[in-house]
Coordinates of C-alpha atoms and ligand atoms in Angstrom, one line a residue:
M600 CA 0.0 0.0 0.0
K601 CA 1.2 3.4 -0.9
H602 CA 2.2 5.6 2.1
V603 CA 4.6 8.4 3.0
L604 CA 6.9 9.0 5.9
A605 CA 6.4 12.1 8.2
L606 CA 8.8 13.4 10.7
D607 CA 8.6 16.3 13.1
V608 CA 11.8 17.3 14.8
G609 CA 11.3 19.2 18.0
G610 CA 13.7 20.7 20.5
T611 CA 13.8 17.6 22.6
G612 CA 11.8 14.9 20.8
M613 CA 11.0 13.6 17.4
K614 CA 7.5 12.4 16.3
A615 CA 7.2 10.2 13.2
A616 CA 4.4 8.5 11.3
L617 CA 3.7 6.5 8.2
V618 CA 0.7 8.4 6.7
A619 CA -2.0 7.2 4.3
R620 CA -3.2 9.3 1.3
D621 CA -6.1 10.8 3.4
G622 CA -3.7 12.0 6.1
T623 CA -4.5 9.1 8.5
P624 CA -1.4 8.0 10.5
L625 CA -0.9 4.2 10.0
H626 CA 2.0 3.8 12.4
E627 CA 3.4 6.3 14.9
A628 CA 6.7 6.4 16.8
R629 CA 8.6 8.9 19.1
R630 CA 12.2 9.2 20.0
P631 CA 14.5 11.8 21.6
T632 CA 16.6 14.1 19.4
G633 CA 19.7 13.7 21.6
R634 CA 20.4 17.4 21.2
E635 CA 22.6 17.3 24.3
H636 CA 25.2 15.4 22.2
G637 CA 25.4 18.2 19.6
P638 CA 24.0 18.9 16.1
Y639 CA 25.8 16.0 14.4
T640 CA 24.2 13.5 16.7
V641 CA 20.8 15.1 16.0
V642 CA 21.2 14.9 12.3
E643 CA 22.3 11.2 12.6
A644 CA 19.3 10.5 14.8
I645 CA 17.0 12.0 12.2
L646 CA 18.5 10.0 9.4
G647 CA 18.6 6.7 11.4
F648 CA 15.0 7.2 12.6
A649 CA 13.8 7.8 9.0
A650 CA 15.6 4.8 7.7
E651 CA 14.0 2.6 10.4
L652 CA 10.6 4.0 9.6
A653 CA 11.1 3.2 5.9
E654 CA 12.0 -0.3 6.8
E655 CA 8.8 -0.5 9.0
G656 CA 6.8 0.7 6.0
R657 CA 8.4 -1.9 3.8
A658 CA 7.6 -4.7 6.3
R659 CA 4.0 -3.6 6.9
F660 CA 2.8 -2.4 3.5
G661 CA 5.0 -4.3 1.1
E662 CA 6.8 -1.2 -0.2
P663 CA 8.9 1.6 1.3
P664 CA 7.4 5.1 1.7
S665 CA 6.9 6.8 -1.6
A666 CA 8.1 10.2 -0.2
A667 CA 9.0 11.8 3.1
G668 CA 8.2 15.1 4.7
V669 CA 10.3 16.5 7.6
A670 CA 9.3 19.5 9.7
V671 CA 12.1 21.3 11.7
P672 CA 12.2 24.4 13.9
G673 CA 14.2 27.6 13.2
T674 CA 15.0 29.1 9.9
I675 CA 14.8 26.9 6.8
D676 CA 15.3 27.2 3.1
E677 CA 12.4 25.2 1.7
Q678 CA 13.4 25.8 -1.9
D679 CA 16.9 24.2 -1.4
G680 CA 15.9 21.9 1.4
I681 CA 18.4 23.3 3.9
A682 CA 17.9 23.6 7.7
V683 CA 19.6 27.0 7.9
F684 CA 19.6 27.7 11.7
S685 CA 18.1 26.4 14.9
A686 CA 19.1 27.8 18.3
N687 CA 17.4 24.8 19.9
L688 CA 19.2 22.1 18.0
G689 CA 22.4 24.1 17.5
W690 CA 22.7 23.4 13.7
R691 CA 23.6 25.6 10.8
D692 CA 23.2 25.0 7.1
V693 CA 22.4 21.3 7.2
P694 CA 21.4 20.0 3.7
L695 CA 18.7 17.9 5.3
R696 CA 16.7 17.1 2.2
R697 CA 19.7 15.8 0.3
L698 CA 20.9 13.7 3.3
L699 CA 17.5 12.2 3.8
T700 CA 17.0 11.5 0.1
E701 CA 20.3 9.6 0.1
R702 CA 19.4 7.7 3.3
L703 CA 16.0 6.8 1.8
A704 CA 17.3 5.4 -1.4
G705 CA 16.3 8.3 -3.6
A706 CA 12.8 8.9 -2.3
P707 CA 11.6 12.5 -2.8
V708 CA 11.8 14.6 0.4
A709 CA 10.1 17.8 1.4
L710 CA 11.6 20.0 4.1
G711 CA 9.1 22.2 6.0
H712 CA 9.1 24.6 8.9
D713 CA 7.5 23.1 12.1
V714 CA 4.9 25.8 12.7
R715 CA 4.0 26.2 9.0
S716 CA 3.6 22.4 8.7
G717 CA 1.4 22.4 11.8
G718 CA -0.7 25.2 10.3
L719 CA -1.0 23.3 7.1
A720 CA -2.3 20.3 8.9
E721 CA -4.7 22.3 11.0
G722 CA -6.0 24.1 7.9
R723 CA -6.4 21.0 5.8
I724 CA -7.3 18.1 8.2
G725 CA -7.8 19.8 11.6
A726 CA -9.7 22.8 12.9
G727 CA -9.9 24.6 9.5
R728 CA -10.9 21.6 7.4
G729 CA -12.5 22.9 4.2
V730 CA -11.4 26.5 4.7
D731 CA -9.2 28.1 2.0
R732 CA -8.1 31.3 3.8
F733 CA -7.0 31.0 7.4
V734 CA -4.4 32.2 9.9
F735 CA -2.9 29.8 12.5
I736 CA -1.5 31.2 15.7
A737 CA 0.4 29.1 18.2
L738 CA 0.6 30.6 21.7
G739 CA 3.5 28.8 23.4
T740 CA 6.9 29.9 24.8
G741 CA 6.7 32.5 22.0
I742 CA 4.0 33.2 19.4
A743 CA 4.3 31.8 15.9
G744 CA 1.9 31.7 13.1
A745 CA 1.2 30.5 9.6
I746 CA -0.8 32.0 6.7
G747 CA -3.0 29.6 4.9
I748 CA -4.0 30.5 1.3
D749 CA -5.7 28.2 -1.1
G750 CA -4.6 24.9 0.5
R751 CA -1.0 25.9 1.1
I752 CA 1.0 28.0 3.5
E753 CA 2.5 31.3 2.4
A754 CA 6.1 31.3 3.7
G755 CA 7.0 34.8 2.3
A756 CA 9.9 35.8 0.2
H757 CA 12.5 35.0 2.9
G758 CA 10.8 32.3 4.9
Y759 CA 9.5 34.6 7.6
G760 CA 5.9 34.8 6.6
G761 CA 3.4 34.5 9.4
E762 CA 5.6 35.8 12.2
I763 CA 2.6 37.4 14.0
G764 CA 4.5 37.1 17.4
H765 CA 6.7 39.9 16.3
V766 CA 4.0 42.3 15.2
V767 CA 4.3 45.3 17.5
V768 CA 1.0 45.8 19.3
R769 CA 2.3 48.1 22.2
P770 CA 4.9 50.5 20.9
G771 CA 7.6 51.0 23.5
G772 CA 6.3 48.0 25.4
P773 CA 8.3 45.1 26.9
E774 CA 11.6 44.1 25.3
C775 CA 11.3 41.2 23.0
G776 CA 14.0 38.5 22.2
C777 CA 14.0 39.8 18.6
G778 CA 15.3 43.2 19.7
A779 CA 12.1 45.2 19.3
R780 CA 9.7 46.3 22.0
G781 CA 6.0 45.6 22.5
C782 CA 5.9 42.6 20.2
L783 CA 2.7 40.5 20.6
E784 CA 4.6 37.6 22.1
T785 CA 5.9 39.7 24.9
L786 CA 2.3 40.1 26.1
A787 CA 0.2 37.2 25.0
S788 CA 2.4 34.1 24.8
A789 CA 2.0 31.4 27.4
S790 CA 5.3 32.4 28.8
A791 CA 4.3 36.1 29.0
V792 CA 1.1 35.3 30.8
A793 CA 3.1 33.0 33.2
R794 CA 5.6 35.8 33.9
A795 CA 2.9 38.4 34.5
W796 CA 0.9 36.1 36.7
A797 CA 4.0 35.1 38.7
A798 CA 4.9 38.7 39.2
A799 CA 1.3 39.6 40.2
G800 CA 0.8 36.7 42.6
G801 CA 4.4 36.5 44.0
D802 CA 4.6 32.8 43.1
P803 CA 7.6 32.3 40.8
T804 CA 6.5 28.8 39.9
A805 CA 3.0 29.9 38.7
D806 CA 2.3 29.2 35.0
A807 CA -0.3 30.3 32.4
A808 CA -2.6 27.3 33.3
D809 CA -2.6 28.5 37.0
C810 CA -3.5 32.0 35.8
A811 CA -6.4 30.5 33.7
R812 CA -7.7 28.6 36.7
A813 CA -7.5 31.7 38.9
V814 CA -9.5 33.6 36.2
Q815 CA -12.1 30.9 36.3
A816 CA -12.2 31.2 40.1
G817 CA -12.9 34.9 39.8
D818 CA -9.5 36.3 41.0
P819 CA -9.4 40.0 39.9
A820 CA -5.6 40.1 39.7
A821 CA -5.6 37.1 37.4
A822 CA -8.4 38.7 35.3
A823 CA -6.2 41.8 34.9
V824 CA -3.2 39.7 33.7
W825 CA -5.5 37.7 31.4
G826 CA -7.2 40.8 30.1
T827 CA -3.8 42.3 29.1
A828 CA -3.0 39.2 27.0
V829 CA -6.5 39.0 25.5
D830 CA -6.4 42.6 24.4
A831 CA -3.0 42.3 22.8
L832 CA -4.0 39.1 21.0
A833 CA -7.2 40.8 19.8
D834 CA -5.1 43.7 18.4
G835 CA -2.9 41.1 16.6
I836 CA -5.9 39.2 15.2
V837 CA -7.5 42.4 14.0
L838 CA -4.3 43.3 12.2
C839 CA -4.4 39.9 10.4
Q840 CA -8.0 40.5 9.5
S841 CA -7.4 43.9 8.0
L842 CA -4.3 42.6 6.1
L843 CA -5.4 39.1 5.0
D844 CA -9.1 38.8 5.6
P845 CA -9.0 35.1 6.6
S846 CA -12.4 33.3 7.1
T847 CA -10.9 31.4 10.1
V848 CA -8.3 32.1 12.8
I849 CA -7.1 28.9 14.4
V850 CA -5.5 29.3 17.8
G851 CA -3.3 26.6 19.3
G852 CA -0.4 26.2 21.7
G853 CA -0.4 26.0 25.5
L854 CA -2.5 29.1 26.2
A855 CA -5.4 27.8 23.9
E856 CA -5.7 24.8 26.4
A857 CA -7.7 27.3 28.5
G858 CA -10.6 26.8 26.1
D859 CA -13.6 29.2 26.7
T860 CA -11.6 31.1 29.3
L861 CA -9.6 32.3 26.4
F862 CA -12.0 32.1 23.4
T863 CA -15.0 33.8 24.9
P864 CA -13.3 37.1 25.9
L865 CA -11.1 36.9 22.8
R866 CA -14.0 36.7 20.4
A867 CA -15.6 39.7 22.2
A868 CA -12.4 41.7 22.1
V869 CA -12.0 41.1 18.4
A870 CA -15.6 41.9 17.6
E871 CA -15.3 45.2 19.6
R872 CA -12.3 46.3 17.4
L873 CA -13.6 45.5 14.0
T874 CA -15.1 48.3 12.0
F875 CA -15.6 47.3 8.3
Q876 CA -13.8 43.9 8.5
K877 CA -15.8 40.7 8.5
P878 CA -15.3 38.8 11.8
P879 CA -13.3 35.6 11.4
A880 CA -14.4 32.3 13.0
L881 CA -12.1 32.0 16.0
V882 CA -11.5 28.3 16.7
P883 CA -9.2 26.2 18.9
A884 CA -6.6 24.0 17.1
T885 CA -7.6 20.3 17.2
L886 CA -4.5 18.3 16.3
K887 CA -2.5 19.3 19.4
D888 CA 1.2 18.1 19.3
T889 CA 0.7 15.9 16.3
A890 CA 0.0 18.8 13.9
A891 CA 3.5 19.4 12.6
C892 CA 4.1 15.6 12.0
L893 CA 0.8 15.3 10.1
G894 CA 1.7 18.5 8.2
A895 CA 5.0 16.9 7.2
G896 CA 3.0 14.0 5.9
L897 CA 0.8 16.4 3.8
L898 CA 4.0 18.0 2.4
A899 CA 5.2 14.6 1.3
W900 CA 1.9 13.7 -0.4
D901 CA 1.9 17.2 -2.1
L902 CA 5.4 16.4 -3.5
L903 CA 3.9 13.2 -5.1
S904 CA 0.9 15.0 -6.6
T905 CA 3.2 17.7 -8.0
E906 CA 5.3 15.1 -9.6
V907 CA 2.4 13.4 -11.3
T908 CA 1.0 16.7 -12.7
A909 CA 4.4 18.2 -13.6
Ligands
ZN1232 ZN1 9.8 40.5 18.7

């Protein structure tokens, strides 16, 4: 049976799957990246894991995967298949597509960015199924995003398309890791909420989930912290709406786990700010931590359909 290999390389762990044509995972596996041993070990771990998965595919389905997709963090050159830089994994200019193609006996390989791959999966087979214009926002340690247009993700001219976390929503605001001030991620990421709530409550171990629980319990200090994040996020979403006019905004990442505690005030804050723009459907992501892996599988299948029509 025809299938593809999908691999999501995270900071600490890798998720892999053999994926059917309709996006269903047929076999799944996880393994550590071994990043503590340096970038060469990570690359070797990726290649070895992929080769084992291909063997698994051959044993189970009578043929090796027809193609492979791999999603990695950091800066990537999708065109040339190069993992340009990742602070987490410590690598620079790794020709990952070529190395994987060699290890997989010439199978075509697609290299994708982890958040954009996750966005692709959410848009095509997750929360945005059937929607052709969407924005995916992941609220985690930072804030990352992906712009979905016509069944694909727009990466931009330099691979930085969708960086909504670095849209300045509070000029002169908190300093951001990117060097600017008042970026959305300094106010509305899960880490930003955790920091603000820890400062407000005096408990340095408090996290964003604790803050959400305190909001639900009616704590006014938590409500103030939460409100700051919701307002900043609403400003960012309205900017997306004015610029891109998506029909759906899919919100994922740690902070989205708060469910209605986030979505109810967020929908209201966005509605309040819109003037002429049509409101987007604001929905929670559904694929959770498998999104990037499933997206890598979609990239692999897209590679095959391009080959057939080319
Ligand atoms: Zn920034």
